[in-house]
PDB file of C-alpha atoms in Angstrom:
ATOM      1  CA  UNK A 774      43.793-104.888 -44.719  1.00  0.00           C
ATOM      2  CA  UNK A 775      44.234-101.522 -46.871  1.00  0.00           C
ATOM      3  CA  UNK A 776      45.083-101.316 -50.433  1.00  0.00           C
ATOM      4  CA  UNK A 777      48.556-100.834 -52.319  1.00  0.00           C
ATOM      5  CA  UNK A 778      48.185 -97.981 -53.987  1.00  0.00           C
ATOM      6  CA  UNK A 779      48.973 -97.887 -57.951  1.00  0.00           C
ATOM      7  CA  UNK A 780      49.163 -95.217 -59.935  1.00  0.00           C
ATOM      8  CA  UNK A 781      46.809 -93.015 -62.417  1.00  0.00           C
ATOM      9  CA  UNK A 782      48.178 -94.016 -65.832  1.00  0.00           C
ATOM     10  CA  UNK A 783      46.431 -94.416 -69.605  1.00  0.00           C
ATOM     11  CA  UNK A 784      47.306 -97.761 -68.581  1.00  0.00           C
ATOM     12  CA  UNK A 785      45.988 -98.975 -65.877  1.00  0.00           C
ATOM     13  CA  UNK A 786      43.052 -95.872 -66.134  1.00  0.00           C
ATOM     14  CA  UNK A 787      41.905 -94.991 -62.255  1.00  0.00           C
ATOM     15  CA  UNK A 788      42.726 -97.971 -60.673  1.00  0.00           C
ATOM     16  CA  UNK A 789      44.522 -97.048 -57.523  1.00  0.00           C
ATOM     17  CA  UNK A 790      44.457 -99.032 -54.530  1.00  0.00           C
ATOM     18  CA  UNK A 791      43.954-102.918 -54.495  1.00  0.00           C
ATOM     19  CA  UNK A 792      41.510-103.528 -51.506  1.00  0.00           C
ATOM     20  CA  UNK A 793      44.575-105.832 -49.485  1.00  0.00           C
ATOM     21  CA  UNK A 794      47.727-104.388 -48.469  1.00  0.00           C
ATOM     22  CA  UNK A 795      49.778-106.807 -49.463  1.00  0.00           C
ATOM     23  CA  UNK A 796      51.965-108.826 -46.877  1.00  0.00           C
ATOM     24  CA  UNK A 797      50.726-106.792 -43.499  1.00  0.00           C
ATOM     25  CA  UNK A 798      49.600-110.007 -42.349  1.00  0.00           C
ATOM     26  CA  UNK A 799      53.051-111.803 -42.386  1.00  0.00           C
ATOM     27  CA  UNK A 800      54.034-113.044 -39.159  1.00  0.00           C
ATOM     28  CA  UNK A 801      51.024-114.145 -37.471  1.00  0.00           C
ATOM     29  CA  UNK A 802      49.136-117.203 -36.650  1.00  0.00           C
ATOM     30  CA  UNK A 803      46.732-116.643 -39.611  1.00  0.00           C
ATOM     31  CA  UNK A 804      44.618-119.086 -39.071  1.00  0.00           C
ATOM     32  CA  UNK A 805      43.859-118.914 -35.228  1.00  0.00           C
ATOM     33  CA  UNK A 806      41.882-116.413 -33.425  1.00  0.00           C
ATOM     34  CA  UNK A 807      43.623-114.937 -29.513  1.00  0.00           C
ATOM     35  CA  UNK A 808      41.746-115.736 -26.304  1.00  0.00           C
ATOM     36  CA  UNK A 809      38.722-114.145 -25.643  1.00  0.00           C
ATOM     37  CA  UNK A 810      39.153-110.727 -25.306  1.00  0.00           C
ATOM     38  CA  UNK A 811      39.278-107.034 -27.039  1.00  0.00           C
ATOM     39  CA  UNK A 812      42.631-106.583 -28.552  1.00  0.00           C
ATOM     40  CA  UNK A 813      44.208-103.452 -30.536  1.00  0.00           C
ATOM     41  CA  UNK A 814      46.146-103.865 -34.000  1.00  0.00           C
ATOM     42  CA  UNK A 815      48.466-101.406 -35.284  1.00  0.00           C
ATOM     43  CA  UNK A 816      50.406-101.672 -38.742  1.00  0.00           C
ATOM     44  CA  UNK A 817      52.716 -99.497 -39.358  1.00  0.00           C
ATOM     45  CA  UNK A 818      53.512 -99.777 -43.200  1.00  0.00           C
ATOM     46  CA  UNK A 819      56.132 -98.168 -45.149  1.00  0.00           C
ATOM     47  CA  UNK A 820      56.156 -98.569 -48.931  1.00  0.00           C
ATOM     48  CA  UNK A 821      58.848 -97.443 -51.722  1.00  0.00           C
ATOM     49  CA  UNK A 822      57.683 -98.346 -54.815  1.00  0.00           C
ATOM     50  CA  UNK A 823      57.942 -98.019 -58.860  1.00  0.00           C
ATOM     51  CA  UNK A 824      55.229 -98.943 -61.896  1.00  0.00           C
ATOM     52  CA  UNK A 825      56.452-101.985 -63.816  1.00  0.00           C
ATOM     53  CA  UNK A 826      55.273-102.479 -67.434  1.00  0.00           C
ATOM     54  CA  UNK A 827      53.978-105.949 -68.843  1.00  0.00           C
ATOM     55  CA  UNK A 828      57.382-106.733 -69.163  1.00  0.00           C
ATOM     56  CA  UNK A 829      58.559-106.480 -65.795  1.00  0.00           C
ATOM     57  CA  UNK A 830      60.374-103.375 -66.469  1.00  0.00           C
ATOM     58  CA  UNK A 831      60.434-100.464 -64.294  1.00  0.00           C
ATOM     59  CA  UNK A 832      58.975 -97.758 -66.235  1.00  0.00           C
ATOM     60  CA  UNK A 833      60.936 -94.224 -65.609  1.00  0.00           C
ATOM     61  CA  UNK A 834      59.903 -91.160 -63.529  1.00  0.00           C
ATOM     62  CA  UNK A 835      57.405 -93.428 -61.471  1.00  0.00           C
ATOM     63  CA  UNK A 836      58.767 -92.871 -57.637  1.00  0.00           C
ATOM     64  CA  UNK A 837      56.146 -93.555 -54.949  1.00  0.00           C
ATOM     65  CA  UNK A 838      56.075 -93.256 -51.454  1.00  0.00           C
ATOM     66  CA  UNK A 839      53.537 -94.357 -49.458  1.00  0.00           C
ATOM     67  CA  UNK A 840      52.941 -94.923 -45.557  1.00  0.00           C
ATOM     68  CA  UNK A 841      49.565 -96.783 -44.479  1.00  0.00           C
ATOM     69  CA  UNK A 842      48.927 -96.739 -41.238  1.00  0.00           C
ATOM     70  CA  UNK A 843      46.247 -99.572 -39.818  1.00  0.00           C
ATOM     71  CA  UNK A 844      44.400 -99.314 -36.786  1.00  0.00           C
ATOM     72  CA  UNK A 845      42.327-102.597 -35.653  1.00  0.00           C
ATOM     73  CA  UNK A 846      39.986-102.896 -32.854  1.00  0.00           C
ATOM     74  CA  UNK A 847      39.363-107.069 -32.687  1.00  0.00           C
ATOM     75  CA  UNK A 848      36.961-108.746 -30.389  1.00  0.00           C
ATOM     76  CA  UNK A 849      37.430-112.300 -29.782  1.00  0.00           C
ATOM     77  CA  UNK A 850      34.246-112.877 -28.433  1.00  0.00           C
ATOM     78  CA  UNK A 851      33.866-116.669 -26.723  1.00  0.00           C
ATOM     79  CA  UNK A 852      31.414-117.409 -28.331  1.00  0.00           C
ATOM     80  CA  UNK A 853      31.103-121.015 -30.234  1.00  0.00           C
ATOM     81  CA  UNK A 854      29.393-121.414 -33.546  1.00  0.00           C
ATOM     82  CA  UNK A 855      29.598-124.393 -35.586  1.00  0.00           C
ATOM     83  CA  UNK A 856      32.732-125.366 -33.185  1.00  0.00           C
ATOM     84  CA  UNK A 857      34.333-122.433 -34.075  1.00  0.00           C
ATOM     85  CA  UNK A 858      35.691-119.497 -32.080  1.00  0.00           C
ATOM     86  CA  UNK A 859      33.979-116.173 -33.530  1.00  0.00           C
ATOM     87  CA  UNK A 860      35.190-112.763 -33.769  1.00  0.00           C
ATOM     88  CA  UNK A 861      34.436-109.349 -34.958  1.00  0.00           C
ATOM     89  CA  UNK A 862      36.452-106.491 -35.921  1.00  0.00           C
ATOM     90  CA  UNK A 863      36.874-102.886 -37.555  1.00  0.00           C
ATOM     91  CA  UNK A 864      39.619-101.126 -39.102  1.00  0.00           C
ATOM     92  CA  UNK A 865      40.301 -97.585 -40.083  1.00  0.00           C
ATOM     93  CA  UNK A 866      43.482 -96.914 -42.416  1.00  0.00           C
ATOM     94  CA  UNK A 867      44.439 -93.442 -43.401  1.00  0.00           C
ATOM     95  CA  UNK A 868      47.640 -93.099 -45.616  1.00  0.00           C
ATOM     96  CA  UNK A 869      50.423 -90.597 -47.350  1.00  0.00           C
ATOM     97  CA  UNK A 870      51.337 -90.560 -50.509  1.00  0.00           C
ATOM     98  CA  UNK A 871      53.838 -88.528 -52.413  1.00  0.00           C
ATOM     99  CA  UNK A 872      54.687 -89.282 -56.501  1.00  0.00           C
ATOM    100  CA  UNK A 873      58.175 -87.799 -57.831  1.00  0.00           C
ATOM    101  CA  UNK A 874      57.691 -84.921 -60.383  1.00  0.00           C
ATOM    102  CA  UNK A 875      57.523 -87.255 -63.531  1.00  0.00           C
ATOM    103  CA  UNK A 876      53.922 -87.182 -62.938  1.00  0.00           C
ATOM    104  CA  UNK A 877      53.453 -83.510 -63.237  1.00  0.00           C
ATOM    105  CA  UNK A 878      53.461 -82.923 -59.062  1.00  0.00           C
ATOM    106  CA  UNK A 879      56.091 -81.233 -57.342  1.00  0.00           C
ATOM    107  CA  UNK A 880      58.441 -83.221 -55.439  1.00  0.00           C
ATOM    108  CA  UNK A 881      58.286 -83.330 -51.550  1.00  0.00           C
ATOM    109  CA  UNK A 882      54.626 -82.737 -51.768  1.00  0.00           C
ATOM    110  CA  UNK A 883      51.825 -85.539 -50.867  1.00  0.00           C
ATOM    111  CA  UNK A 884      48.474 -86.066 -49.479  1.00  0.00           C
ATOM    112  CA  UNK A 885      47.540 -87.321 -45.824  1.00  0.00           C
ATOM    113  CA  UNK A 886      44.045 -89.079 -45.758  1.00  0.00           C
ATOM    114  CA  UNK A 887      41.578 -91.886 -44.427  1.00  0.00           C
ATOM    115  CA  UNK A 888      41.425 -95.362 -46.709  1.00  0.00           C
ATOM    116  CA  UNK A 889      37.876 -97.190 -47.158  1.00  0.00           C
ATOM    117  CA  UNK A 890      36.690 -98.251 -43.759  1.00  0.00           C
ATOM    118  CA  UNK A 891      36.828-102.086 -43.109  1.00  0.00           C
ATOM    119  CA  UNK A 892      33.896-103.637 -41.601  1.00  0.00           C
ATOM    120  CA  UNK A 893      34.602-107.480 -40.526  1.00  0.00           C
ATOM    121  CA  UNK A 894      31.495-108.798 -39.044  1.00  0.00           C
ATOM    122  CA  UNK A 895      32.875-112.259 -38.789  1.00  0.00           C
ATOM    123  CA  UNK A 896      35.423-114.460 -38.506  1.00  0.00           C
ATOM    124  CA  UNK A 897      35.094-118.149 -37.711  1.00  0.00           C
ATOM    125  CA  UNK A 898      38.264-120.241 -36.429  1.00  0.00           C
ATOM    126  CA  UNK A 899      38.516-124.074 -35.911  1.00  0.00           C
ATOM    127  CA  UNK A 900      41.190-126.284 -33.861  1.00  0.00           C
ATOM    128  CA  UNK A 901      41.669-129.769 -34.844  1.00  0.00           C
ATOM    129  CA  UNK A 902      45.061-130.013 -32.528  1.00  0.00           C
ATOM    130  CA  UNK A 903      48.001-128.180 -34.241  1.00  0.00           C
ATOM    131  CA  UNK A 904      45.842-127.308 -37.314  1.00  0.00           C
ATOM    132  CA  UNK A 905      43.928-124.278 -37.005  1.00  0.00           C
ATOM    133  CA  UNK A 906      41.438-123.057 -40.009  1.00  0.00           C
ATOM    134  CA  UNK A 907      39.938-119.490 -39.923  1.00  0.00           C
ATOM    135  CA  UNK A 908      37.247-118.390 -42.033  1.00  0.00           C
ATOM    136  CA  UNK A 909      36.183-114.587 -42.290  1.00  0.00           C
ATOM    137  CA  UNK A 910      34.391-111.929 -44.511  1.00  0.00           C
ATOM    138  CA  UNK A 911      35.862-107.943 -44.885  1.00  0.00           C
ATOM    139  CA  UNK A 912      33.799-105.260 -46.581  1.00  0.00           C
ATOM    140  CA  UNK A 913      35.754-102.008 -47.689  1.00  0.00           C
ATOM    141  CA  UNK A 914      33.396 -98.807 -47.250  1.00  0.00           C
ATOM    142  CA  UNK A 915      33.322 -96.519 -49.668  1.00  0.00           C
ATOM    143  CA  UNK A 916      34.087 -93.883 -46.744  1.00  0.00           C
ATOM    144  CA  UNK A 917      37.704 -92.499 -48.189  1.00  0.00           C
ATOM    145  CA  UNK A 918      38.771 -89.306 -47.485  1.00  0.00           C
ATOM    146  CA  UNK A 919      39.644 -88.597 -51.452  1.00  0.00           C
ATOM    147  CA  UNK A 920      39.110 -90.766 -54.626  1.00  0.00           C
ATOM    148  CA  UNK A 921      39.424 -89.574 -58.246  1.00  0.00           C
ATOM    149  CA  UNK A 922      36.659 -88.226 -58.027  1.00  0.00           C
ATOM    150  CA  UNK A 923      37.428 -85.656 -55.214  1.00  0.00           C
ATOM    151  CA  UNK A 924      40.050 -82.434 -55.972  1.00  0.00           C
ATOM    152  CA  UNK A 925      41.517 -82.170 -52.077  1.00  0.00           C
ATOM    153  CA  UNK A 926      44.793 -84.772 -53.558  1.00  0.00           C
ATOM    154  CA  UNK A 927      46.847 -82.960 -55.273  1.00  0.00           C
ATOM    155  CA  UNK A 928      49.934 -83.037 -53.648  1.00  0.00           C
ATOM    156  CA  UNK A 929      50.056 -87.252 -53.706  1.00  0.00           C
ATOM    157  CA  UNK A 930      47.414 -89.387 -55.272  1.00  0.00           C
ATOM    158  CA  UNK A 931      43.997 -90.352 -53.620  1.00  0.00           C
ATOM    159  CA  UNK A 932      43.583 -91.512 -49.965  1.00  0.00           C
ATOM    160  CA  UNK A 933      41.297 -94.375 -51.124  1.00  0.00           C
ATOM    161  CA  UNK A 934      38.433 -95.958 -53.550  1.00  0.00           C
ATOM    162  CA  UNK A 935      35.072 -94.904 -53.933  1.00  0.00           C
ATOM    163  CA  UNK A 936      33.633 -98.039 -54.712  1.00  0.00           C
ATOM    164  CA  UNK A 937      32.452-101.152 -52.034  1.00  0.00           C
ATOM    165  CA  UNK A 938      33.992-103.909 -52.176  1.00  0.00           C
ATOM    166  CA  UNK A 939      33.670-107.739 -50.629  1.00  0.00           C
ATOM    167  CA  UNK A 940      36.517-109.628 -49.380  1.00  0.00           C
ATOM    168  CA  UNK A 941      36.105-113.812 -48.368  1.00  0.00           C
ATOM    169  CA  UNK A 942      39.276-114.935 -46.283  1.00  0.00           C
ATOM    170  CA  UNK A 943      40.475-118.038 -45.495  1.00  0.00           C
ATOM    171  CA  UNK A 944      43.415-118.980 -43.633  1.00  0.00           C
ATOM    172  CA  UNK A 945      45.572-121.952 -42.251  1.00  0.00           C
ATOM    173  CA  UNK A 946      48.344-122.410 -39.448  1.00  0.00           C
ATOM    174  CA  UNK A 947      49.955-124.962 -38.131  1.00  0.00           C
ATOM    175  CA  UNK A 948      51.335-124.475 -34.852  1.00  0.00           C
ATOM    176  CA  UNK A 949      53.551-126.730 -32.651  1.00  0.00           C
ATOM    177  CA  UNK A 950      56.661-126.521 -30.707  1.00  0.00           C
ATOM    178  CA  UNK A 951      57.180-122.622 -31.272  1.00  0.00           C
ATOM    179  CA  UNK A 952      56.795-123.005 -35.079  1.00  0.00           C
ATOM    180  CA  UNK A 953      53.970-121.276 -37.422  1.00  0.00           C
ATOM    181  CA  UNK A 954      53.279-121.934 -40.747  1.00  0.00           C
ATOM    182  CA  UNK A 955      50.625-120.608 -42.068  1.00  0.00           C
ATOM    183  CA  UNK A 956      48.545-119.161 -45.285  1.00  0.00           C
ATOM    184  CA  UNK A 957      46.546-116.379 -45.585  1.00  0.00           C
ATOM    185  CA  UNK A 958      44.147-116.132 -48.440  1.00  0.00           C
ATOM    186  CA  UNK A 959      41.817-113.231 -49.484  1.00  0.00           C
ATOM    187  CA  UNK A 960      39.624-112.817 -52.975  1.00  0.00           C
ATOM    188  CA  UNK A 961      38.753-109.527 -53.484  1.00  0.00           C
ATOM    189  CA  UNK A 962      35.283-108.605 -55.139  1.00  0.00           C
ATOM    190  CA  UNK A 963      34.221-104.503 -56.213  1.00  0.00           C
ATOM    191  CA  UNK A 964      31.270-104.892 -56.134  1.00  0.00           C
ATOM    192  CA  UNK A 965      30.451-101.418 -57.021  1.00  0.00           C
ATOM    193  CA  UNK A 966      32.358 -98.918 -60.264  1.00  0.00           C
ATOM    194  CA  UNK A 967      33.883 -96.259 -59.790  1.00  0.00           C
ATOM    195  CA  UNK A 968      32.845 -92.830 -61.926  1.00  0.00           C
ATOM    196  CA  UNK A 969      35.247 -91.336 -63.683  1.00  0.00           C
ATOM    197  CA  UNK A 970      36.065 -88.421 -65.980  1.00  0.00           C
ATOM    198  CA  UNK A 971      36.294 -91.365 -68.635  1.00  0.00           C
ATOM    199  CA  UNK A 972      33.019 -93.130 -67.787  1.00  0.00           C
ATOM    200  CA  UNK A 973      32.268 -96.122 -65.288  1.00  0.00           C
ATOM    201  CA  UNK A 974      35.273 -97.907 -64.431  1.00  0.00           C
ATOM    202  CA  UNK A 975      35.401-101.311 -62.249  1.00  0.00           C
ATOM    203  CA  UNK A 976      38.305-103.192 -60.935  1.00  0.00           C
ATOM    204  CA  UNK A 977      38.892-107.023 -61.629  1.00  0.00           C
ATOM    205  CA  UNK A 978      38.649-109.355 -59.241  1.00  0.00           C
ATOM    206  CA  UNK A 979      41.667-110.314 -57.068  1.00  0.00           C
ATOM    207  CA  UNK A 980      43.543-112.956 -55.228  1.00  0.00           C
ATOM    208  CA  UNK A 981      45.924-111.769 -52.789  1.00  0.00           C
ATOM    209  CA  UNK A 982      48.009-114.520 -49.884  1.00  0.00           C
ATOM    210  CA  UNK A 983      50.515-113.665 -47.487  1.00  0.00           C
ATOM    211  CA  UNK A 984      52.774-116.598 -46.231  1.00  0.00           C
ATOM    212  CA  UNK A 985      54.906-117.409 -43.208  1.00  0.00           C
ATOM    213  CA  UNK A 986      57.371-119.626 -41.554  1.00  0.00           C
ATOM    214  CA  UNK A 987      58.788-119.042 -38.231  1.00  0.00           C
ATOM    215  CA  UNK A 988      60.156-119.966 -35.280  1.00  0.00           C
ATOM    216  CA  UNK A 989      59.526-118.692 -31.222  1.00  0.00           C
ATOM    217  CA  UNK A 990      62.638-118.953 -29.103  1.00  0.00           C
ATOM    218  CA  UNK A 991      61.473-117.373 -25.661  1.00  0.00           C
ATOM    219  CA  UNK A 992      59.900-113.949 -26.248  1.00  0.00           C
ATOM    220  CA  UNK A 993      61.839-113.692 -30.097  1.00  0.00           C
ATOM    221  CA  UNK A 994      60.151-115.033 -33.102  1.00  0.00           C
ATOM    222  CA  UNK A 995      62.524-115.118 -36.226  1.00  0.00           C
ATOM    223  CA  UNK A 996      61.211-116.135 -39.541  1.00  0.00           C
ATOM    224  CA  UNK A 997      60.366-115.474 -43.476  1.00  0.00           C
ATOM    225  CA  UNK A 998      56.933-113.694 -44.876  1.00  0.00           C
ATOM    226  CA  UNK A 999      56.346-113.767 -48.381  1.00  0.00           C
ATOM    227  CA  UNK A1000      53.081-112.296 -50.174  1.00  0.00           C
ATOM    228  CA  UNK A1001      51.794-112.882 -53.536  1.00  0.00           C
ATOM    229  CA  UNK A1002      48.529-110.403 -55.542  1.00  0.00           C
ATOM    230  CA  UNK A1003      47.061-112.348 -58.853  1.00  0.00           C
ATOM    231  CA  UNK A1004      43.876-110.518 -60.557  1.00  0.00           C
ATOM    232  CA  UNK A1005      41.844-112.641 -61.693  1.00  0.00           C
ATOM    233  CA  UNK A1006      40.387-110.272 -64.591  1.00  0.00           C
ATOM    234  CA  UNK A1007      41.038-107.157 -66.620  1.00  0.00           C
ATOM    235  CA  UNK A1008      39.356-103.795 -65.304  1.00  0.00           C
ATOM    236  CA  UNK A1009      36.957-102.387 -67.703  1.00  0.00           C
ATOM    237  CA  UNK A1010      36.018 -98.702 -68.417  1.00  0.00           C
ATOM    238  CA  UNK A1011      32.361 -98.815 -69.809  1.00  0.00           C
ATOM    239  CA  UNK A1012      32.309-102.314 -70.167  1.00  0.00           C
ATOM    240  CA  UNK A1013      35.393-102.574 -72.010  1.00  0.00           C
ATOM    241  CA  UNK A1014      38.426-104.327 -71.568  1.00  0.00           C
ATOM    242  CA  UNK A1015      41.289-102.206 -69.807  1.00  0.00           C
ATOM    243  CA  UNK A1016      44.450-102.697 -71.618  1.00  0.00           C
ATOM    244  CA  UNK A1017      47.640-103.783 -69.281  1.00  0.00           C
ATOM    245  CA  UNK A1018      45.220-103.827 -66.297  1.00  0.00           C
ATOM    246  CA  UNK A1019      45.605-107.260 -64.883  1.00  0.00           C
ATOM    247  CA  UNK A1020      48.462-106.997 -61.983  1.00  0.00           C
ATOM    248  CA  UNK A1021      50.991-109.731 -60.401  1.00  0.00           C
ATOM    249  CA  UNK A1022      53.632-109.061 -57.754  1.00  0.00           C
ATOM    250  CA  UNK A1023      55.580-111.390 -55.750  1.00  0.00           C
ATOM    251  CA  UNK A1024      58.010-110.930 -52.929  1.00  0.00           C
ATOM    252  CA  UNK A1025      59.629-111.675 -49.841  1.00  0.00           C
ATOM    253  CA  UNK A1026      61.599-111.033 -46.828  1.00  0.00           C
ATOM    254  CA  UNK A1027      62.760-111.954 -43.189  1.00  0.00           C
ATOM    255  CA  UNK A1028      60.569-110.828 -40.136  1.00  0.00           C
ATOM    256  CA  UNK A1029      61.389-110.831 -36.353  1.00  0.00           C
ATOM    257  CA  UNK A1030      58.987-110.647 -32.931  1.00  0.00           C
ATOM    258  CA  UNK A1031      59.282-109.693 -29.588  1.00  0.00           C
ATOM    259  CA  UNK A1032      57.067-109.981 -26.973  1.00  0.00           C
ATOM    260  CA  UNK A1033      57.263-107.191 -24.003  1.00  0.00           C
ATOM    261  CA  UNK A1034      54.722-108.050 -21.609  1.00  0.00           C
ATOM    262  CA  UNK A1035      50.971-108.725 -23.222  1.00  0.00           C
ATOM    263  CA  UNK A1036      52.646-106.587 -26.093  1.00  0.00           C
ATOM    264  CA  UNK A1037      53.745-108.269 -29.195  1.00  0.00           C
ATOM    265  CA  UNK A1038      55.660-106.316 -31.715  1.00  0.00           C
ATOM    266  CA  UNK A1039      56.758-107.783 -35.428  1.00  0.00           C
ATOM    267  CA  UNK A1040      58.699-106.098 -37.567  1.00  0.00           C
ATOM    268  CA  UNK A1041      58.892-107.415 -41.338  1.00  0.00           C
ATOM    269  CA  UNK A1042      60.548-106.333 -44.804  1.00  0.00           C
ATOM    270  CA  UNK A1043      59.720-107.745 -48.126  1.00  0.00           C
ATOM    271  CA  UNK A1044      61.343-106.682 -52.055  1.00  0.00           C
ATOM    272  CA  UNK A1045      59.486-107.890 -54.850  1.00  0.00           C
ATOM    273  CA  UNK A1046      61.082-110.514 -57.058  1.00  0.00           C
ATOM    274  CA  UNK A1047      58.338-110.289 -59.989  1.00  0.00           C
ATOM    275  CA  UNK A1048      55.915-107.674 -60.557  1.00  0.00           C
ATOM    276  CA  UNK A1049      53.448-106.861 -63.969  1.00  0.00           C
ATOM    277  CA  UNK A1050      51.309-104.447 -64.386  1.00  0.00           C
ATOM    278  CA  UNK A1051      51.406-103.123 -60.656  1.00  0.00           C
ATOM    279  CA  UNK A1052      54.196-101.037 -58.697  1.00  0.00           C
ATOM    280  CA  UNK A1053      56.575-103.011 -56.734  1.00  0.00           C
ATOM    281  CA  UNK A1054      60.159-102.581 -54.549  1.00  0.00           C
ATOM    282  CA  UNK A1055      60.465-102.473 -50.977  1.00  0.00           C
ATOM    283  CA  UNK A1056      58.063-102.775 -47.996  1.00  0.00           C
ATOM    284  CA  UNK A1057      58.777-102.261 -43.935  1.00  0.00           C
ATOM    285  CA  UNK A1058      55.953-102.738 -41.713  1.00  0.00           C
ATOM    286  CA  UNK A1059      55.910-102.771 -37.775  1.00  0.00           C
ATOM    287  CA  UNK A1060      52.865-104.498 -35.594  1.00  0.00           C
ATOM    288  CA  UNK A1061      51.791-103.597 -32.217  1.00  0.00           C
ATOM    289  CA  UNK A1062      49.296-106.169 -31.319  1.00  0.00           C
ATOM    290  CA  UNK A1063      48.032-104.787 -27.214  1.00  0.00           C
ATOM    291  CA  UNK A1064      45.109-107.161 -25.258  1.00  0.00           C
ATOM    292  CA  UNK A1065      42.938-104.484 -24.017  1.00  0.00           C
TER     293      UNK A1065
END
């Protein structure tokens, strides 16, 4: 539900943190909501990364390392509308980030800090038998502890974005006999620029999916998660056209579950096969999901 952070370049200008994280979703039933109830979500996401050029190249001197960590209350109220089950939820990421020193910084340094808060005031979900259709909107706060606009960041790049942004989701699962596969769609929307040293910048729209297939054996799940991020349309700085600004990454990896109790815990690792525009390499992220 956070953003993957990119970094400050003449390039790519301020943009910094897609609204999505890509492929933290992986692994679940994306398109079913759990029995009524309040349940607690925590991703823990690790992130070593590099900027790639328009040519898929790694460009030098670009090391990033960056853990996001996501905390989600969820209520899965019981109540019907339209048919559907309906839920609410909130999420507060903070993150670290640390850049190597080919970006002026001194190594080993970084900055600790709070992403946008993530307001999710519904989500709609719909069984027709094994086929299960979720519907849901996110809005990203401009509440982050530092943007580029804020000095405390020094050590790592910005904690988050100071602009709001709108986020329609849509997702599909189809469960039966231990197996999920299931789609998880997102379209991001700043709807607000950011102000810069350089003038008004805004980010282009986005379309970001995470995808799995696996199978329950007992309390183990064992399976594949891939993610995909597409923007839709160039950033622009003052109306303009950013050059190099429009991002794609794809990757993949295995996952595997475990269920202790009423706790479930996924663990999941994806490498990017194809990335423009946007930094890319390895991802490890570990879910508690608790029924409170």
């Amino acid at each position: 539900m956070a953003g993957a952070a990119a970094f400050a370049t003449q390039a790519s200008a301020e943009q910094l943190w897609d609204p999505y994280l890509r492929g933290v979703n992986e692994g679940l039933a994306a398109g079913a909501l759990p029995p009524p109830g309040v349940y607690f979500v925590l991703d823990n996401y690790l992130a070593q990364y590099n900027l790639y050029s328009p040519g898929n190249k790694q460009a030098p001197n670009t090391g990033l390392t960056a853990f996001v960590g996501v905390p989600i209350v969820l209520w899965s109220t019981g109540v019907k509308i339209l048919g559907a089950d309906y839920a609410v939820a909130i999420a507060q990421p903070f993150d670290y980030t640390s850049v190597d020193s080919g970006y002026g910084r001194p190594p080993g340094q970084g900055n600790w800090g709070t992403f946008n808060t993530i307001l999710v005031p519904g989500q709609l979900a719909w069984t027709f038998g094994d086929y299960h259709i979720k519907a849901g909107l996110e809005v990203y706060l401009p509440t982050a502890s530092s943007t580029v606009n804020t000095s405390n960041w020094r050590g790592g790049l910005p904690s988050g974005n100071d602009f709001t942004a709108l986020q329609p989701d849509l997702a599909f699962s189809w469960l039966h006999d231990g197996w999920n596969l299931s789609a998880d769609l997102h379209v991001a929307f700043p709807v607000t620029s950011s102000s810069t040293p350089g003038g008004s910048y805004r980010s282009g729209n986005e379309f970001a999916a995470d995808y799995t297939v696996a199978k329950t054996f007992g309390k183990w799940t064992f399976g594949v998660g891939a993610h995909q991020e597409n923007q839709f349309n160039a950033d622009t700085l003052n109306g303009a056209s950013v050059p190099n600004s429009i991002v794609t990454n794809f990757g993949l990896g295995p996952l595997v579950g475990y269920q202790f109790g009423g706790i479930g815990v996924i663990a999941e690792w994806n490498h990017n096969l194809y990335t423009r525009n946007d930094v890319a390499g390895n991802f490890f992220n570990v879910r508690f999901v608790v029924p409170l």
